[in-house]
């Protein structure tokens, strides 16, 4: 199982923010993880969505909670929540966007490597996940082909900081077994078509020529060093 998960943070220390963080976490993460690992939906979850519970048949949740070999984590950024005066529905908590003084990718997603570390650590502490793999993590930037090279220093920084975050998560006990960058090649982004480039290999769409970007060279060199160590 691979899930799109988000680490939830509060914008302040108010009680309303703590309440809304719990709601946002239930909607973004617990909705999927609690049935898989606990055999139940988060407490009052459907009430917080203003929905009637689905018709759950006897044995359904036991099937849903069948053991997994690993949990795949697809994640790109965090969610920063600001509490509201009135209690919102779980899917309508107020997210702070844009975050003041933050850096963003070409998709408009905040770059926050600490979020990856904290998410992996929290997953290992909250659920019996066994093994974790980061199955998607990466960044889109407006890359430009210059002759035979594509310099993408922001993606290089992104990958270095997020792989470092993975190492920090392992040091804190997260059962992380692997990291997969999204993506190997520039491709069709499901919501943005060919306008966003996530790859560590550049694709000239008119000719289908492939050029390894600076970030791709970084990954190749790192893989080579790991092979030598083994």
JSON list of C-alpha atoms in Angstrom, two decimals:
[
{"chain": "A", "resi": 1, "resn": "UNK", "atom": "CA", "xyz": [0.00, 0.00, 0.00]},
{"chain": "A", "resi": 2, "resn": "UNK", "atom": "CA", "xyz": [1.29, 3.46, -0.94]},
{"chain": "A", "resi": 3, "resn": "UNK", "atom": "CA", "xyz": [-0.55, 6.51, 0.41]},
{"chain": "A", "resi": 4, "resn": "UNK", "atom": "CA", "xyz": [-0.37, 10.27, -0.11]},
{"chain": "A", "resi": 5, "resn": "UNK", "atom": "CA", "xyz": [0.35, 11.49, 3.44]},
{"chain": "A", "resi": 6, "resn": "UNK", "atom": "CA", "xyz": [0.99, 14.93, 4.97]},
{"chain": "A", "resi": 7, "resn": "UNK", "atom": "CA", "xyz": [2.59, 15.93, 8.24]},
{"chain": "A", "resi": 8, "resn": "UNK", "atom": "CA", "xyz": [0.29, 18.38, 10.03]},
{"chain": "A", "resi": 9, "resn": "UNK", "atom": "CA", "xyz": [1.65, 21.39, 11.94]},
{"chain": "A", "resi": 10, "resn": "UNK", "atom": "CA", "xyz": [-0.01, 24.20, 13.84]},
{"chain": "A", "resi": 11, "resn": "UNK", "atom": "CA", "xyz": [0.53, 27.87, 13.00]},
{"chain": "A", "resi": 12, "resn": "UNK", "atom": "CA", "xyz": [0.19, 28.84, 16.67]},
{"chain": "A", "resi": 13, "resn": "UNK", "atom": "CA", "xyz": [-0.41, 27.41, 20.15]},
{"chain": "A", "resi": 14, "resn": "UNK", "atom": "CA", "xyz": [-4.13, 28.21, 20.48]},
{"chain": "A", "resi": 15, "resn": "UNK", "atom": "CA", "xyz": [-6.57, 25.51, 21.57]},
{"chain": "A", "resi": 16, "resn": "UNK", "atom": "CA", "xyz": [-8.54, 26.01, 18.34]},
{"chain": "A", "resi": 17, "resn": "UNK", "atom": "CA", "xyz": [-5.44, 25.24, 16.33]},
{"chain": "A", "resi": 18, "resn": "UNK", "atom": "CA", "xyz": [-4.73, 22.05, 18.29]},
{"chain": "A", "resi": 19, "resn": "UNK", "atom": "CA", "xyz": [-8.35, 20.98, 17.70]},
{"chain": "A", "resi": 20, "resn": "UNK", "atom": "CA", "xyz": [-8.20, 21.68, 13.97]},
{"chain": "A", "resi": 21, "resn": "UNK", "atom": "CA", "xyz": [-4.81, 19.96, 13.63]},
{"chain": "A", "resi": 22, "resn": "UNK", "atom": "CA", "xyz": [-6.40, 16.79, 15.01]},
{"chain": "A", "resi": 23, "resn": "UNK", "atom": "CA", "xyz": [-9.27, 17.09, 12.52]},
{"chain": "A", "resi": 24, "resn": "UNK", "atom": "CA", "xyz": [-6.91, 17.74, 9.61]},
{"chain": "A", "resi": 25, "resn": "UNK", "atom": "CA", "xyz": [-4.72, 14.80, 10.57]},
{"chain": "A", "resi": 26, "resn": "UNK", "atom": "CA", "xyz": [-7.75, 12.51, 10.74]},
{"chain": "A", "resi": 27, "resn": "UNK", "atom": "CA", "xyz": [-8.84, 13.62, 7.27]},
{"chain": "A", "resi": 28, "resn": "UNK", "atom": "CA", "xyz": [-5.42, 13.58, 5.58]},
{"chain": "A", "resi": 29, "resn": "UNK", "atom": "CA", "xyz": [-3.86, 10.55, 7.28]},
{"chain": "A", "resi": 30, "resn": "UNK", "atom": "CA", "xyz": [-6.05, 8.73, 9.79]},
{"chain": "A", "resi": 31, "resn": "UNK", "atom": "CA", "xyz": [-8.87, 8.14, 7.30]},
{"chain": "A", "resi": 32, "resn": "UNK", "atom": "CA", "xyz": [-6.56, 5.70, 5.51]},
{"chain": "A", "resi": 33, "resn": "UNK", "atom": "CA", "xyz": [-4.13, 4.54, 8.19]},
{"chain": "A", "resi": 34, "resn": "UNK", "atom": "CA", "xyz": [-6.52, 3.83, 11.06]},
{"chain": "A", "resi": 35, "resn": "UNK", "atom": "CA", "xyz": [-8.61, 1.21, 9.20]},
{"chain": "A", "resi": 36, "resn": "UNK", "atom": "CA", "xyz": [-5.47, -0.44, 7.82]},
{"chain": "A", "resi": 37, "resn": "UNK", "atom": "CA", "xyz": [-3.60, -0.69, 11.12]},
{"chain": "A", "resi": 38, "resn": "UNK", "atom": "CA", "xyz": [-6.29, -0.31, 13.81]},
{"chain": "A", "resi": 39, "resn": "UNK", "atom": "CA", "xyz": [-9.29, -1.88, 12.11]},
{"chain": "A", "resi": 40, "resn": "UNK", "atom": "CA", "xyz": [-11.42, 1.22, 12.73]},
{"chain": "A", "resi": 41, "resn": "UNK", "atom": "CA", "xyz": [-11.98, 4.72, 11.41]},
{"chain": "A", "resi": 42, "resn": "UNK", "atom": "CA", "xyz": [-10.86, 7.69, 13.55]},
{"chain": "A", "resi": 43, "resn": "UNK", "atom": "CA", "xyz": [-13.21, 8.50, 16.42]},
{"chain": "A", "resi": 44, "resn": "UNK", "atom": "CA", "xyz": [-16.22, 10.58, 15.30]},
{"chain": "A", "resi": 45, "resn": "UNK", "atom": "CA", "xyz": [-14.67, 10.81, 11.84]},
{"chain": "A", "resi": 46, "resn": "UNK", "atom": "CA", "xyz": [-17.88, 10.74, 9.82]},
{"chain": "A", "resi": 47, "resn": "UNK", "atom": "CA", "xyz": [-19.53, 13.09, 12.29]},
{"chain": "A", "resi": 48, "resn": "UNK", "atom": "CA", "xyz": [-16.69, 15.53, 11.67]},
{"chain": "A", "resi": 49, "resn": "UNK", "atom": "CA", "xyz": [-17.39, 15.24, 7.95]},
{"chain": "A", "resi": 50, "resn": "UNK", "atom": "CA", "xyz": [-21.12, 15.77, 8.53]},
{"chain": "A", "resi": 51, "resn": "UNK", "atom": "CA", "xyz": [-21.76, 12.39, 6.89]},
{"chain": "A", "resi": 52, "resn": "UNK", "atom": "CA", "xyz": [-23.54, 9.24, 7.90]},
{"chain": "A", "resi": 53, "resn": "UNK", "atom": "CA", "xyz": [-21.17, 6.29, 8.37]},
{"chain": "A", "resi": 54, "resn": "UNK", "atom": "CA", "xyz": [-20.99, 3.91, 5.40]},
{"chain": "A", "resi": 55, "resn": "UNK", "atom": "CA", "xyz": [-22.64, 0.50, 5.65]},
{"chain": "A", "resi": 56, "resn": "UNK", "atom": "CA", "xyz": [-19.81, -1.54, 7.15]},
{"chain": "A", "resi": 57, "resn": "UNK", "atom": "CA", "xyz": [-20.53, -5.25, 7.02]},
{"chain": "A", "resi": 58, "resn": "UNK", "atom": "CA", "xyz": [-19.29, -7.77, 9.55]},
{"chain": "A", "resi": 59, "resn": "UNK", "atom": "CA", "xyz": [-15.74, -8.72, 8.67]},
{"chain": "A", "resi": 60, "resn": "UNK", "atom": "CA", "xyz": [-15.09, -5.71, 6.38]},
{"chain": "A", "resi": 61, "resn": "UNK", "atom": "CA", "xyz": [-12.62, -4.00, 8.70]},
{"chain": "A", "resi": 62, "resn": "UNK", "atom": "CA", "xyz": [-10.79, -7.25, 9.40]},
{"chain": "A", "resi": 63, "resn": "UNK", "atom": "CA", "xyz": [-10.21, -7.61, 5.67]},
{"chain": "A", "resi": 64, "resn": "UNK", "atom": "CA", "xyz": [-9.11, -3.98, 5.37]},
{"chain": "A", "resi": 65, "resn": "UNK", "atom": "CA", "xyz": [-6.67, -4.50, 8.25]},
{"chain": "A", "resi": 66, "resn": "UNK", "atom": "CA", "xyz": [-4.91, -7.45, 6.61]},
{"chain": "A", "resi": 67, "resn": "UNK", "atom": "CA", "xyz": [-1.15, -7.28, 7.34]},
{"chain": "A", "resi": 68, "resn": "UNK", "atom": "CA", "xyz": [1.05, -5.35, 4.91]},
{"chain": "A", "resi": 69, "resn": "UNK", "atom": "CA", "xyz": [4.65, -6.08, 3.96]},
{"chain": "A", "resi": 70, "resn": "UNK", "atom": "CA", "xyz": [5.39, -2.35, 3.96]},
{"chain": "A", "resi": 71, "resn": "UNK", "atom": "CA", "xyz": [3.78, 1.08, 3.83]},
{"chain": "A", "resi": 72, "resn": "UNK", "atom": "CA", "xyz": [4.73, 3.31, 0.91]},
{"chain": "A", "resi": 73, "resn": "UNK", "atom": "CA", "xyz": [4.76, 7.04, 1.69]},
{"chain": "A", "resi": 74, "resn": "UNK", "atom": "CA", "xyz": [4.07, 9.53, -1.09]},
{"chain": "A", "resi": 75, "resn": "UNK", "atom": "CA", "xyz": [4.77, 13.00, 0.29]},
{"chain": "A", "resi": 76, "resn": "UNK", "atom": "CA", "xyz": [5.98, 16.34, -1.01]},
{"chain": "A", "resi": 77, "resn": "UNK", "atom": "CA", "xyz": [5.20, 18.95, 1.62]},
{"chain": "A", "resi": 78, "resn": "UNK", "atom": "CA", "xyz": [3.56, 19.64, 4.97]},
{"chain": "A", "resi": 79, "resn": "UNK", "atom": "CA", "xyz": [0.20, 21.16, 5.90]},
{"chain": "A", "resi": 80, "resn": "UNK", "atom": "CA", "xyz": [0.18, 24.17, 8.23]},
{"chain": "A", "resi": 81, "resn": "UNK", "atom": "CA", "xyz": [-3.14, 24.65, 10.05]},
{"chain": "A", "resi": 82, "resn": "UNK", "atom": "CA", "xyz": [-4.57, 27.81, 11.62]},
{"chain": "A", "resi": 83, "resn": "UNK", "atom": "CA", "xyz": [-7.43, 27.23, 14.06]},
{"chain": "A", "resi": 84, "resn": "UNK", "atom": "CA", "xyz": [-10.78, 28.91, 13.46]},
{"chain": "A", "resi": 85, "resn": "UNK", "atom": "CA", "xyz": [-13.19, 30.31, 16.03]},
{"chain": "A", "resi": 86, "resn": "UNK", "atom": "CA", "xyz": [-15.98, 27.96, 14.94]},
{"chain": "A", "resi": 87, "resn": "UNK", "atom": "CA", "xyz": [-15.36, 24.22, 14.67]},
{"chain": "A", "resi": 88, "resn": "UNK", "atom": "CA", "xyz": [-14.90, 23.35, 10.98]},
{"chain": "A", "resi": 89, "resn": "UNK", "atom": "CA", "xyz": [-15.64, 20.14, 9.14]},
{"chain": "A", "resi": 90, "resn": "UNK", "atom": "CA", "xyz": [-12.66, 17.80, 8.97]},
{"chain": "A", "resi": 91, "resn": "UNK", "atom": "CA", "xyz": [-12.08, 18.45, 5.27]},
{"chain": "A", "resi": 92, "resn": "UNK", "atom": "CA", "xyz": [-12.35, 22.24, 5.60]},
{"chain": "A", "resi": 93, "resn": "UNK", "atom": "CA", "xyz": [-9.74, 23.15, 8.18]},
{"chain": "A", "resi": 94, "resn": "UNK", "atom": "CA", "xyz": [-7.96, 26.41, 7.38]},
{"chain": "A", "resi": 95, "resn": "UNK", "atom": "CA", "xyz": [-4.51, 25.85, 5.91]},
{"chain": "A", "resi": 96, "resn": "UNK", "atom": "CA", "xyz": [-1.94, 28.68, 5.89]},
{"chain": "A", "resi": 97, "resn": "UNK", "atom": "CA", "xyz": [-1.01, 29.31, 2.26]},
{"chain": "A", "resi": 98, "resn": "UNK", "atom": "CA", "xyz": [1.29, 30.78, 1.27]},
{"chain": "A", "resi": 99, "resn": "UNK", "atom": "CA", "xyz": [3.52, 30.32, 4.32]},
{"chain": "A", "resi": 100, "resn": "UNK", "atom": "CA", "xyz": [5.40, 33.59, 5.04]},
{"chain": "A", "resi": 101, "resn": "UNK", "atom": "CA", "xyz": [9.09, 33.51, 4.04]},
{"chain": "A", "resi": 102, "resn": "UNK", "atom": "CA", "xyz": [8.83, 29.96, 2.69]},
{"chain": "A", "resi": 103, "resn": "UNK", "atom": "CA", "xyz": [10.34, 28.57, -0.53]},
{"chain": "A", "resi": 104, "resn": "UNK", "atom": "CA", "xyz": [8.15, 26.81, -3.08]},
{"chain": "A", "resi": 105, "resn": "UNK", "atom": "CA", "xyz": [8.50, 24.44, -6.03]},
{"chain": "A", "resi": 106, "resn": "UNK", "atom": "CA", "xyz": [7.06, 25.12, -9.47]},
{"chain": "A", "resi": 107, "resn": "UNK", "atom": "CA", "xyz": [3.91, 23.30, -8.32]},
{"chain": "A", "resi": 108, "resn": "UNK", "atom": "CA", "xyz": [3.41, 25.87, -5.55]},
{"chain": "A", "resi": 109, "resn": "UNK", "atom": "CA", "xyz": [4.27, 23.31, -2.85]},
{"chain": "A", "resi": 110, "resn": "UNK", "atom": "CA", "xyz": [6.27, 24.50, 0.15]},
{"chain": "A", "resi": 111, "resn": "UNK", "atom": "CA", "xyz": [9.77, 23.05, 0.52]},
{"chain": "A", "resi": 112, "resn": "UNK", "atom": "CA", "xyz": [9.96, 21.76, 4.09]},
{"chain": "A", "resi": 113, "resn": "UNK", "atom": "CA", "xyz": [12.26, 18.73, 4.52]},
{"chain": "A", "resi": 114, "resn": "UNK", "atom": "CA", "xyz": [11.64, 18.55, 8.26]},
{"chain": "A", "resi": 115, "resn": "UNK", "atom": "CA", "xyz": [8.09, 17.51, 7.40]},
{"chain": "A", "resi": 116, "resn": "UNK", "atom": "CA", "xyz": [9.38, 14.32, 5.78]},
{"chain": "A", "resi": 117, "resn": "UNK", "atom": "CA", "xyz": [11.48, 13.46, 8.82]},
{"chain": "A", "resi": 118, "resn": "UNK", "atom": "CA", "xyz": [8.67, 14.10, 11.28]},
{"chain": "A", "resi": 119, "resn": "UNK", "atom": "CA", "xyz": [6.14, 12.18, 9.18]},
{"chain": "A", "resi": 120, "resn": "UNK", "atom": "CA", "xyz": [8.33, 9.07, 9.01]},
{"chain": "A", "resi": 121, "resn": "UNK", "atom": "CA", "xyz": [9.10, 9.20, 12.73]},
{"chain": "A", "resi": 122, "resn": "UNK", "atom": "CA", "xyz": [5.44, 9.69, 13.67]},
{"chain": "A", "resi": 123, "resn": "UNK", "atom": "CA", "xyz": [4.29, 6.85, 11.41]},
{"chain": "A", "resi": 124, "resn": "UNK", "atom": "CA", "xyz": [6.77, 4.47, 13.05]},
{"chain": "A", "resi": 125, "resn": "UNK", "atom": "CA", "xyz": [5.66, 5.52, 16.53]},
{"chain": "A", "resi": 126, "resn": "UNK", "atom": "CA", "xyz": [1.90, 5.64, 15.90]},
{"chain": "A", "resi": 127, "resn": "UNK", "atom": "CA", "xyz": [1.26, 2.58, 13.75]},
{"chain": "A", "resi": 128, "resn": "UNK", "atom": "CA", "xyz": [2.77, -0.94, 13.52]},
{"chain": "A", "resi": 129, "resn": "UNK", "atom": "CA", "xyz": [4.01, -0.22, 10.00]},
{"chain": "A", "resi": 130, "resn": "UNK", "atom": "CA", "xyz": [6.84, -2.77, 10.02]},
{"chain": "A", "resi": 131, "resn": "UNK", "atom": "CA", "xyz": [8.74, -1.31, 7.07]},
{"chain": "A", "resi": 132, "resn": "UNK", "atom": "CA", "xyz": [8.47, 2.13, 5.47]},
{"chain": "A", "resi": 133, "resn": "UNK", "atom": "CA", "xyz": [9.49, 3.19, 1.97]},
{"chain": "A", "resi": 134, "resn": "UNK", "atom": "CA", "xyz": [9.32, 6.73, 0.61]},
{"chain": "A", "resi": 135, "resn": "UNK", "atom": "CA", "xyz": [7.72, 5.81, -2.70]},
{"chain": "A", "resi": 136, "resn": "UNK", "atom": "CA", "xyz": [7.32, 9.37, -4.01]},
{"chain": "A", "resi": 137, "resn": "UNK", "atom": "CA", "xyz": [9.23, 12.53, -3.11]},
{"chain": "A", "resi": 138, "resn": "UNK", "atom": "CA", "xyz": [10.63, 15.18, -5.39]},
{"chain": "A", "resi": 139, "resn": "UNK", "atom": "CA", "xyz": [10.20, 18.64, -6.85]},
{"chain": "A", "resi": 140, "resn": "UNK", "atom": "CA", "xyz": [9.14, 20.32, -10.08]},
{"chain": "A", "resi": 141, "resn": "UNK", "atom": "CA", "xyz": [11.17, 23.25, -11.35]},
{"chain": "A", "resi": 142, "resn": "UNK", "atom": "CA", "xyz": [11.27, 25.07, -14.73]},
{"chain": "A", "resi": 143, "resn": "UNK", "atom": "CA", "xyz": [14.34, 23.25, -16.10]},
{"chain": "A", "resi": 144, "resn": "UNK", "atom": "CA", "xyz": [16.06, 24.47, -19.27]},
{"chain": "A", "resi": 145, "resn": "UNK", "atom": "CA", "xyz": [18.18, 22.40, -21.65]},
{"chain": "A", "resi": 146, "resn": "UNK", "atom": "CA", "xyz": [21.46, 24.20, -22.40]},
{"chain": "A", "resi": 147, "resn": "UNK", "atom": "CA", "xyz": [23.32, 22.26, -25.07]},
{"chain": "A", "resi": 148, "resn": "UNK", "atom": "CA", "xyz": [24.07, 18.92, -23.43]},
{"chain": "A", "resi": 149, "resn": "UNK", "atom": "CA", "xyz": [23.42, 19.94, -19.83]},
{"chain": "A", "resi": 150, "resn": "UNK", "atom": "CA", "xyz": [20.54, 20.76, -17.51]},
{"chain": "A", "resi": 151, "resn": "UNK", "atom": "CA", "xyz": [21.57, 22.51, -14.33]},
{"chain": "A", "resi": 152, "resn": "UNK", "atom": "CA", "xyz": [18.90, 22.20, -11.64]},
{"chain": "A", "resi": 153, "resn": "UNK", "atom": "CA", "xyz": [20.58, 23.37, -8.41]},
{"chain": "A", "resi": 154, "resn": "UNK", "atom": "CA", "xyz": [17.27, 23.84, -6.57]},
{"chain": "A", "resi": 155, "resn": "UNK", "atom": "CA", "xyz": [16.34, 20.18, -7.15]},
{"chain": "A", "resi": 156, "resn": "UNK", "atom": "CA", "xyz": [19.83, 19.13, -6.06]},
{"chain": "A", "resi": 157, "resn": "UNK", "atom": "CA", "xyz": [19.31, 21.07, -2.81]},
{"chain": "A", "resi": 158, "resn": "UNK", "atom": "CA", "xyz": [15.83, 19.60, -2.45]},
{"chain": "A", "resi": 159, "resn": "UNK", "atom": "CA", "xyz": [17.04, 16.02, -2.80]},
{"chain": "A", "resi": 160, "resn": "UNK", "atom": "CA", "xyz": [20.02, 16.51, -0.50]},
{"chain": "A", "resi": 161, "resn": "UNK", "atom": "CA", "xyz": [17.88, 18.05, 2.24]},
{"chain": "A", "resi": 162, "resn": "UNK", "atom": "CA", "xyz": [15.14, 15.43, 1.97]},
{"chain": "A", "resi": 163, "resn": "UNK", "atom": "CA", "xyz": [17.52, 12.47, 1.88]},
{"chain": "A", "resi": 164, "resn": "UNK", "atom": "CA", "xyz": [19.22, 13.99, 4.94]},
{"chain": "A", "resi": 165, "resn": "UNK", "atom": "CA", "xyz": [15.76, 14.15, 6.54]},
{"chain": "A", "resi": 166, "resn": "UNK", "atom": "CA", "xyz": [15.39, 10.43, 5.84]},
{"chain": "A", "resi": 167, "resn": "UNK", "atom": "CA", "xyz": [18.70, 9.74, 7.58]},
{"chain": "A", "resi": 168, "resn": "UNK", "atom": "CA", "xyz": [17.57, 11.79, 10.58]},
{"chain": "A", "resi": 169, "resn": "UNK", "atom": "CA", "xyz": [14.30, 9.81, 10.69]},
{"chain": "A", "resi": 170, "resn": "UNK", "atom": "CA", "xyz": [16.22, 6.52, 10.75]},
{"chain": "A", "resi": 171, "resn": "UNK", "atom": "CA", "xyz": [18.39, 7.84, 13.59]},
{"chain": "A", "resi": 172, "resn": "UNK", "atom": "CA", "xyz": [15.17, 8.59, 15.51]},
{"chain": "A", "resi": 173, "resn": "UNK", "atom": "CA", "xyz": [13.88, 5.05, 15.05]},
{"chain": "A", "resi": 174, "resn": "UNK", "atom": "CA", "xyz": [11.78, 5.21, 11.88]},
{"chain": "A", "resi": 175, "resn": "UNK", "atom": "CA", "xyz": [11.82, 1.79, 10.14]},
{"chain": "A", "resi": 176, "resn": "UNK", "atom": "CA", "xyz": [12.69, 3.34, 6.77]},
{"chain": "A", "resi": 177, "resn": "UNK", "atom": "CA", "xyz": [14.08, 0.88, 4.22]},
{"chain": "A", "resi": 178, "resn": "UNK", "atom": "CA", "xyz": [14.27, 2.90, 1.01]},
{"chain": "A", "resi": 179, "resn": "UNK", "atom": "CA", "xyz": [13.72, 6.21, -0.81]},
{"chain": "A", "resi": 180, "resn": "UNK", "atom": "CA", "xyz": [12.44, 6.65, -4.37]},
{"chain": "A", "resi": 181, "resn": "UNK", "atom": "CA", "xyz": [12.68, 10.03, -6.05]},
{"chain": "A", "resi": 182, "resn": "UNK", "atom": "CA", "xyz": [9.80, 11.26, -8.20]},
{"chain": "A", "resi": 183, "resn": "UNK", "atom": "CA", "xyz": [10.57, 10.99, -10.94]},
{"chain": "A", "resi": 184, "resn": "UNK", "atom": "CA", "xyz": [13.17, 9.26, -13.06]},
{"chain": "A", "resi": 185, "resn": "UNK", "atom": "CA", "xyz": [12.15, 11.19, -16.20]},
{"chain": "A", "resi": 186, "resn": "UNK", "atom": "CA", "xyz": [10.07, 14.25, -16.99]},
{"chain": "A", "resi": 187, "resn": "UNK", "atom": "CA", "xyz": [6.60, 12.95, -17.79]},
{"chain": "A", "resi": 188, "resn": "UNK", "atom": "CA", "xyz": [2.89, 13.70, -17.95]},
{"chain": "A", "resi": 189, "resn": "UNK", "atom": "CA", "xyz": [1.85, 15.21, -14.61]},
{"chain": "A", "resi": 190, "resn": "UNK", "atom": "CA", "xyz": [-1.72, 14.09, -13.97]},
{"chain": "A", "resi": 191, "resn": "UNK", "atom": "CA", "xyz": [-3.07, 17.60, -13.22]},
{"chain": "A", "resi": 192, "resn": "UNK", "atom": "CA", "xyz": [-0.62, 19.81, -15.16]},
{"chain": "A", "resi": 193, "resn": "UNK", "atom": "CA", "xyz": [0.21, 17.78, -18.24]},
{"chain": "A", "resi": 194, "resn": "UNK", "atom": "CA", "xyz": [3.69, 18.38, -19.69]},
{"chain": "A", "resi": 195, "resn": "UNK", "atom": "CA", "xyz": [4.06, 21.85, -18.14]},
{"chain": "A", "resi": 196, "resn": "UNK", "atom": "CA", "xyz": [5.79, 20.67, -14.94]},
{"chain": "A", "resi": 197, "resn": "UNK", "atom": "CA", "xyz": [9.09, 18.81, -14.82]},
{"chain": "A", "resi": 198, "resn": "UNK", "atom": "CA", "xyz": [9.81, 16.50, -11.89]},
{"chain": "A", "resi": 199, "resn": "UNK", "atom": "CA", "xyz": [12.42, 14.26, -13.51]},
{"chain": "A", "resi": 200, "resn": "UNK", "atom": "CA", "xyz": [16.10, 13.84, -12.77]},
{"chain": "A", "resi": 201, "resn": "UNK", "atom": "CA", "xyz": [16.39, 13.09, -16.50]},
{"chain": "A", "resi": 202, "resn": "UNK", "atom": "CA", "xyz": [15.30, 15.82, -18.91]},
{"chain": "A", "resi": 203, "resn": "UNK", "atom": "CA", "xyz": [13.05, 14.87, -21.82]},
{"chain": "A", "resi": 204, "resn": "UNK", "atom": "CA", "xyz": [13.03, 17.01, -24.97]},
{"chain": "A", "resi": 205, "resn": "UNK", "atom": "CA", "xyz": [9.42, 16.25, -25.86]},
{"chain": "A", "resi": 206, "resn": "UNK", "atom": "CA", "xyz": [9.80, 17.26, -29.51]},
{"chain": "A", "resi": 207, "resn": "UNK", "atom": "CA", "xyz": [12.66, 14.80, -30.16]},
{"chain": "A", "resi": 208, "resn": "UNK", "atom": "CA", "xyz": [12.38, 12.40, -27.17]},
{"chain": "A", "resi": 209, "resn": "UNK", "atom": "CA", "xyz": [16.05, 13.07, -26.43]},
{"chain": "A", "resi": 210, "resn": "UNK", "atom": "CA", "xyz": [17.08, 12.24, -22.84]},
{"chain": "A", "resi": 211, "resn": "UNK", "atom": "CA", "xyz": [19.62, 14.30, -20.89]},
{"chain": "A", "resi": 212, "resn": "UNK", "atom": "CA", "xyz": [20.65, 13.48, -17.31]},
{"chain": "A", "resi": 213, "resn": "UNK", "atom": "CA", "xyz": [20.21, 16.59, -15.19]},
{"chain": "A", "resi": 214, "resn": "UNK", "atom": "CA", "xyz": [22.63, 17.74, -12.49]},
{"chain": "A", "resi": 215, "resn": "UNK", "atom": "CA", "xyz": [20.29, 16.13, -9.93]},
{"chain": "A", "resi": 216, "resn": "UNK", "atom": "CA", "xyz": [20.43, 12.88, -11.89]},
{"chain": "A", "resi": 217, "resn": "UNK", "atom": "CA", "xyz": [24.22, 12.95, -11.83]},
{"chain": "A", "resi": 218, "resn": "UNK", "atom": "CA", "xyz": [24.02, 13.39, -8.05]},
{"chain": "A", "resi": 219, "resn": "UNK", "atom": "CA", "xyz": [21.80, 10.32, -7.73]},
{"chain": "A", "resi": 220, "resn": "UNK", "atom": "CA", "xyz": [24.04, 8.26, -10.05]},
{"chain": "A", "resi": 221, "resn": "UNK", "atom": "CA", "xyz": [27.16, 9.13, -8.05]},
{"chain": "A", "resi": 222, "resn": "UNK", "atom": "CA", "xyz": [25.42, 8.34, -4.77]},
{"chain": "A", "resi": 223, "resn": "UNK", "atom": "CA", "xyz": [24.24, 4.97, -6.12]},
{"chain": "A", "resi": 224, "resn": "UNK", "atom": "CA", "xyz": [27.76, 4.18, -7.30]},
{"chain": "A", "resi": 225, "resn": "UNK", "atom": "CA", "xyz": [29.20, 4.93, -3.86]},
{"chain": "A", "resi": 226, "resn": "UNK", "atom": "CA", "xyz": [26.61, 2.68, -2.23]},
{"chain": "A", "resi": 227, "resn": "UNK", "atom": "CA", "xyz": [27.45, -0.15, -4.64]},
{"chain": "A", "resi": 228, "resn": "UNK", "atom": "CA", "xyz": [31.14, 0.15, -3.78]},
{"chain": "A", "resi": 229, "resn": "UNK", "atom": "CA", "xyz": [30.35, 0.00, -0.05]},
{"chain": "A", "resi": 230, "resn": "UNK", "atom": "CA", "xyz": [28.33, -3.19, -0.54]}
]
